[in-house]
PDB file of C-alpha atoms in Angstrom:
ATOM      1  CA  MET A 879     -21.750   0.428  18.966  1.00 42.00           C
ATOM      2  CA  THR A 880     -20.690  -1.993  16.217  1.00 49.00           C
ATOM      3  CA  ALA A 881     -17.384  -3.854  16.131  1.00 49.00           C
ATOM      4  CA  THR A 882     -16.417  -1.817  13.056  1.00 51.00           C
ATOM      5  CA  ALA A 883     -17.082   1.464  14.872  1.00 52.00           C
ATOM      6  CA  VAL A 884     -14.960   0.300  17.815  1.00 49.00           C
ATOM      7  CA  ALA A 885     -12.151  -0.759  15.424  1.00 53.00           C
ATOM      8  CA  GLN A 886     -12.254   2.624  13.691  1.00 51.00           C
ATOM      9  CA  GLU A 887     -11.824   4.409  17.028  1.00 63.00           C
ATOM     10  CA  SER A 888      -8.839   2.218  17.958  1.00 82.00           C
ATOM     11  CA  PRO A 889      -5.354   3.148  16.725  1.00 86.00           C
ATOM     12  CA  MET A 890      -4.381   1.297  13.540  1.00 91.00           C
ATOM     13  CA  GLN A 891      -1.837  -1.282  14.702  1.00 94.00           C
ATOM     14  CA  THR A 892       1.193  -1.988  12.546  1.00 97.00           C
ATOM     15  CA  VAL A 893       3.360  -5.067  12.283  1.00 98.00           C
ATOM     16  CA  PRO A 894       5.978  -5.017  15.068  1.00 97.00           C
ATOM     17  CA  GLN A 895       9.081  -4.799  12.861  1.00 98.00           C
ATOM     18  CA  VAL A 896       9.970  -4.306   9.187  1.00 98.00           C
ATOM     19  CA  ASP A 897      13.398  -5.144   7.762  1.00 98.00           C
ATOM     20  CA  LEU A 898      13.641  -2.239   5.324  1.00 97.00           C
ATOM     21  CA  SER A 899      16.225  -3.934   3.104  1.00 96.00           C
ATOM     22  CA  ARG A 900      13.871  -6.904   2.601  1.00 98.00           C
ATOM     23  CA  PHE A 901      10.880  -4.600   2.038  1.00 98.00           C
ATOM     24  CA  MET A 902      12.590  -2.671  -0.769  1.00 98.00           C
ATOM     25  CA  GLY A 903      11.934  -3.534  -4.415  1.00 98.00           C
ATOM     26  CA  PRO A 904       8.801  -3.887  -6.532  1.00 98.00           C
ATOM     27  CA  TRP A 905       5.318  -4.679  -5.209  1.00 98.00           C
ATOM     28  CA  TYR A 906       2.334  -5.384  -7.482  1.00 98.00           C
ATOM     29  CA  VAL A 907      -0.848  -3.676  -6.296  1.00 98.00           C
ATOM     30  CA  ILE A 908      -3.375  -6.521  -6.070  1.00 98.00           C
ATOM     31  CA  ALA A 909      -6.313  -4.541  -4.646  1.00 98.00           C
ATOM     32  CA  ASN A 910      -6.905  -1.196  -2.989  1.00 98.00           C
ATOM     33  CA  ILE A 911      -9.271   1.517  -1.950  1.00 97.00           C
ATOM     34  CA  PRO A 912      -7.862   3.849  -4.588  1.00 94.00           C
ATOM     35  CA  THR A 913      -6.895   7.478  -4.274  1.00 91.00           C
ATOM     36  CA  PHE A 914      -8.153   9.756  -7.045  1.00 89.00           C
ATOM     37  CA  LEU A 915      -4.842   9.248  -8.887  1.00 89.00           C
ATOM     38  CA  GLU A 916      -5.251   5.454  -8.917  1.00 93.00           C
ATOM     39  CA  LYS A 917      -8.827   5.111 -10.160  1.00 94.00           C
ATOM     40  CA  GLY A 918      -8.809   2.908 -13.260  1.00 95.00           C
ATOM     41  CA  ALA A 919      -5.186   1.831 -12.782  1.00 97.00           C
ATOM     42  CA  HIS A 920      -3.986  -1.329 -14.563  1.00 98.00           C
ATOM     43  CA  ASN A 921      -0.642  -3.084 -13.939  1.00 98.00           C
ATOM     44  CA  ALA A 922       0.024  -0.897 -10.893  1.00 98.00           C
ATOM     45  CA  VAL A 923       3.439  -1.428  -9.307  1.00 98.00           C
ATOM     46  CA  GLU A 924       4.987   0.393  -6.357  1.00 97.00           C
ATOM     47  CA  SER A 925       8.767   0.125  -5.992  1.00 98.00           C
ATOM     48  CA  TYR A 926      10.877   1.208  -3.033  1.00 98.00           C
ATOM     49  CA  ALA A 927      14.595   1.954  -2.734  1.00 98.00           C
ATOM     50  CA  LEU A 928      16.385   2.990   0.442  1.00 97.00           C
ATOM     51  CA  ASN A 929      18.239   6.281   0.072  1.00 96.00           C
ATOM     52  CA  PRO A 930      21.571   6.862   1.877  1.00 96.00           C
ATOM     53  CA  ASP A 931      19.825   9.418   4.158  1.00 95.00           C
ATOM     54  CA  GLY A 932      17.276   6.796   5.314  1.00 93.00           C
ATOM     55  CA  THR A 933      14.385   8.122   3.234  1.00 95.00           C
ATOM     56  CA  ILE A 934      12.641   5.830   0.777  1.00 96.00           C
ATOM     57  CA  ALA A 935      12.603   6.643  -2.919  1.00 97.00           C
ATOM     58  CA  THR A 936       9.286   5.456  -4.301  1.00 96.00           C
ATOM     59  CA  THR A 937       8.251   4.889  -7.896  1.00 97.00           C
ATOM     60  CA  PHE A 938       4.570   4.226  -8.545  1.00 96.00           C
ATOM     61  CA  THR A 939       3.713   3.234 -12.124  1.00 97.00           C
ATOM     62  CA  PHE A 940       0.523   2.077 -13.818  1.00 98.00           C
ATOM     63  CA  ARG A 941      -1.449   2.185 -17.046  1.00 98.00           C
ATOM     64  CA  GLN A 942      -4.430   4.556 -16.903  1.00 97.00           C
ATOM     65  CA  GLY A 943      -7.809   3.027 -17.782  1.00 97.00           C
ATOM     66  CA  ALA A 944      -6.616  -0.069 -19.672  1.00 97.00           C
ATOM     67  CA  PHE A 945      -3.649  -2.390 -20.151  1.00 98.00           C
ATOM     68  CA  ASP A 946      -2.672  -0.306 -23.200  1.00 97.00           C
ATOM     69  CA  GLY A 947      -3.622   3.016 -21.596  1.00 97.00           C
ATOM     70  CA  PRO A 948      -1.157   5.832 -21.041  1.00 97.00           C
ATOM     71  CA  GLN A 949       1.690   5.078 -18.632  1.00 97.00           C
ATOM     72  CA  LYS A 950       1.601   7.139 -15.428  1.00 97.00           C
ATOM     73  CA  GLU A 951       4.501   7.480 -13.007  1.00 96.00           C
ATOM     74  CA  TYR A 952       4.760   9.199  -9.637  1.00 94.00           C
ATOM     75  CA  HIS A 953       7.725   9.604  -7.274  1.00 95.00           C
ATOM     76  CA  PRO A 954       6.666  10.226  -3.685  1.00 92.00           C
ATOM     77  CA  LYS A 955       9.246  10.015  -0.922  1.00 93.00           C
ATOM     78  CA  GLY A 956       8.842   7.913   2.207  1.00 94.00           C
ATOM     79  CA  PHE A 957      10.045   8.969   5.657  1.00 94.00           C
ATOM     80  CA  VAL A 958      10.250   6.257   8.310  1.00 96.00           C
ATOM     81  CA  VAL A 959       8.724   7.374  11.618  1.00 95.00           C
ATOM     82  CA  PRO A 960      11.343   6.763  14.346  1.00 96.00           C
ATOM     83  CA  GLY A 961      10.458   4.274  17.066  1.00 96.00           C
ATOM     84  CA  THR A 962       7.887   2.374  14.977  1.00 97.00           C
ATOM     85  CA  GLY A 963       9.953  -0.663  13.984  1.00 98.00           C
ATOM     86  CA  ASN A 964      10.068   0.838  10.459  1.00 97.00           C
ATOM     87  CA  ALA A 965       6.336   0.043  10.104  1.00 98.00           C
ATOM     88  CA  ARG A 966       5.036   3.636   9.962  1.00 97.00           C
ATOM     89  CA  TRP A 967       6.043   6.068   7.252  1.00 95.00           C
ATOM     90  CA  GLY A 968       5.105   9.510   6.133  1.00 88.00           C
ATOM     91  CA  MET A 969       4.600   9.415   2.366  1.00 88.00           C
ATOM     92  CA  GLN A 970       5.175  12.763   0.691  1.00 79.00           C
ATOM     93  CA  PHE A 971       3.689  13.463  -2.737  1.00 68.00           C
ATOM     94  CA  ILE A 972       3.704  17.240  -2.310  1.00 61.00           C
ATOM     95  CA  TRP A 973       5.949  19.154   0.074  1.00 57.00           C
ATOM     96  CA  PRO A 974       5.381  19.752   2.982  1.00 60.00           C
ATOM     97  CA  PHE A 975       2.489  17.282   3.397  1.00 63.00           C
ATOM     98  CA  LYS A 976       3.167  13.687   4.477  1.00 67.00           C
ATOM     99  CA  GLY A 977       0.423  11.070   4.284  1.00 81.00           C
ATOM    100  CA  ASP A 978      -0.005   8.366   6.917  1.00 90.00           C
ATOM    101  CA  TYR A 979       1.349   5.027   5.676  1.00 94.00           C
ATOM    102  CA  ARG A 980       1.220   1.981   7.983  1.00 97.00           C
ATOM    103  CA  ILE A 981       2.432  -1.517   7.260  1.00 98.00           C
ATOM    104  CA  VAL A 982      -0.387  -3.485   8.896  1.00 98.00           C
ATOM    105  CA  TRP A 983       0.209  -6.919   7.337  1.00 98.00           C
ATOM    106  CA  LEU A 984       3.454  -8.498   6.240  1.00 98.00           C
ATOM    107  CA  GLU A 985       3.952 -12.155   5.405  1.00 98.00           C
ATOM    108  CA  PRO A 986       7.054 -13.615   7.115  1.00 98.00           C
ATOM    109  CA  ASP A 987       8.691 -14.175   3.705  1.00 98.00           C
ATOM    110  CA  TYR A 988       7.892 -10.588   2.595  1.00 98.00           C
ATOM    111  CA  SER A 989       5.740 -11.890  -0.276  1.00 98.00           C
ATOM    112  CA  ILE A 990       2.529  -9.992   0.607  1.00 98.00           C
ATOM    113  CA  THR A 991       1.956  -6.754   2.468  1.00 98.00           C
ATOM    114  CA  VAL A 992      -0.938  -4.473   3.320  1.00 98.00           C
ATOM    115  CA  ILE A 993      -0.537  -0.744   3.762  1.00 97.00           C
ATOM    116  CA  GLY A 994      -3.255   0.976   5.756  1.00 97.00           C
ATOM    117  CA  ARG A 995      -4.003   4.402   7.147  1.00 95.00           C
ATOM    118  CA  GLU A 996      -5.251   5.535  10.546  1.00 95.00           C
ATOM    119  CA  LYS A 997      -8.315   7.122   8.883  1.00 94.00           C
ATOM    120  CA  ARG A 998      -9.130   3.798   7.158  1.00 96.00           C
ATOM    121  CA  ASP A 999      -9.831   5.756   3.984  1.00 95.00           C
ATOM    122  CA  TYR A1000      -7.281   4.077   1.697  1.00 96.00           C
ATOM    123  CA  VAL A1001      -5.607   0.675   1.699  1.00 97.00           C
ATOM    124  CA  TRP A1002      -3.216  -1.186  -0.582  1.00 98.00           C
ATOM    125  CA  ILE A1003      -2.867  -4.975  -0.785  1.00 98.00           C
ATOM    126  CA  MET A1004       0.427  -5.677  -2.541  1.00 98.00           C
ATOM    127  CA  ALA A1005       2.500  -8.716  -3.448  1.00 98.00           C
ATOM    128  CA  ARG A1006       5.777  -9.640  -5.069  1.00 98.00           C
ATOM    129  CA  THR A1007       3.794 -11.444  -7.789  1.00 98.00           C
ATOM    130  CA  PRO A1008       0.909 -10.102  -9.928  1.00 98.00           C
ATOM    131  CA  GLN A1009      -1.633 -12.449  -8.292  1.00 97.00           C
ATOM    132  CA  ILE A1010      -2.210 -13.997  -4.880  1.00 98.00           C
ATOM    133  CA  PRO A1011      -4.370 -17.004  -3.984  1.00 97.00           C
ATOM    134  CA  ALA A1012      -8.074 -16.151  -3.535  1.00 97.00           C
ATOM    135  CA  ALA A1013      -8.044 -17.681  -0.035  1.00 98.00           C
ATOM    136  CA  LYS A1014      -5.210 -15.324   1.013  1.00 98.00           C
ATOM    137  CA  LEU A1015      -7.091 -12.316  -0.381  1.00 98.00           C
ATOM    138  CA  ASP A1016     -10.201 -13.393   1.548  1.00 98.00           C
ATOM    139  CA  GLU A1017      -8.096 -13.723   4.728  1.00 98.00           C
ATOM    140  CA  ILE A1018      -6.704 -10.206   4.231  1.00 98.00           C
ATOM    141  CA  LEU A1019     -10.154  -8.727   3.535  1.00 98.00           C
ATOM    142  CA  SER A1020     -11.472 -10.347   6.712  1.00 98.00           C
ATOM    143  CA  PHE A1021      -8.553  -8.841   8.639  1.00 98.00           C
ATOM    144  CA  LEU A1022      -9.246  -5.396   7.136  1.00 98.00           C
ATOM    145  CA  LYS A1023     -12.920  -5.585   8.056  1.00 97.00           C
ATOM    146  CA  GLY A1024     -11.888  -6.490  11.607  1.00 96.00           C
ATOM    147  CA  VAL A1025      -9.713  -3.370  11.911  1.00 96.00           C
ATOM    148  CA  GLY A1026     -12.483  -1.079  10.701  1.00 96.00           C
ATOM    149  CA  TYR A1027     -12.242  -0.895   6.918  1.00 97.00           C
ATOM    150  CA  ASP A1028     -15.324  -0.861   4.699  1.00 97.00           C
ATOM    151  CA  THR A1029     -14.150  -3.738   2.511  1.00 98.00           C
ATOM    152  CA  ALA A1030     -16.971  -3.123   0.030  1.00 98.00           C
ATOM    153  CA  GLN A1031     -14.802  -0.226  -1.195  1.00 98.00           C
ATOM    154  CA  VAL A1032     -11.785  -2.457  -1.950  1.00 98.00           C
ATOM    155  CA  GLN A1033     -11.254  -2.817  -5.701  1.00 97.00           C
ATOM    156  CA  HIS A1034      -9.246  -5.409  -7.598  1.00 98.00           C
ATOM    157  CA  VAL A1035      -6.399  -3.849  -9.617  1.00 98.00           C
ATOM    158  CA  PRO A1036      -6.121  -5.588 -13.008  1.00 98.00           C
ATOM    159  CA  GLN A1037      -2.678  -7.144 -13.525  1.00 98.00           C
ATOM    160  CA  ARG A1038      -1.624  -8.761 -16.819  1.00 97.00           C
ATOM    161  CA  TRP A1039       2.023  -9.320 -17.588  1.00 94.00           C
ATOM    162  CA  PRO A1040       3.758 -11.247 -20.403  1.00 84.00           C
TER     163      PRO A1040
END
């Protein structure tokens, strides 16, 4: 059995603790294994805001197909899973279904994060800035491979801002 197969059978570990107030705000999507909605996305940004009831209002915006393509916007809602240090969420695009959303990487200064899924089918590498250093991206991709992701599927998300 390969190391990747073993990693895929192991539970997807999250970071131990997430300070939700620090995690809120905009995140640029640097790279991902895209869902069908995200294919061809440019200038993708995911923003979070903590609701009074503890849920997380999410706004996901991007340009479809090109930097001047049509603007798309989605508003899923996040639900923090109790007892997970705020690192596991259910993300709901359509009621009553909640997708698995795990914060598996978080820089100490909350500048870069990686959201994974137990199935290792989708992943999002996000940052507070539109670019991250190539060496950091390589480090993250190596980490993802080690936890069972097929990193050949990870795609760069074009970001160009004035």
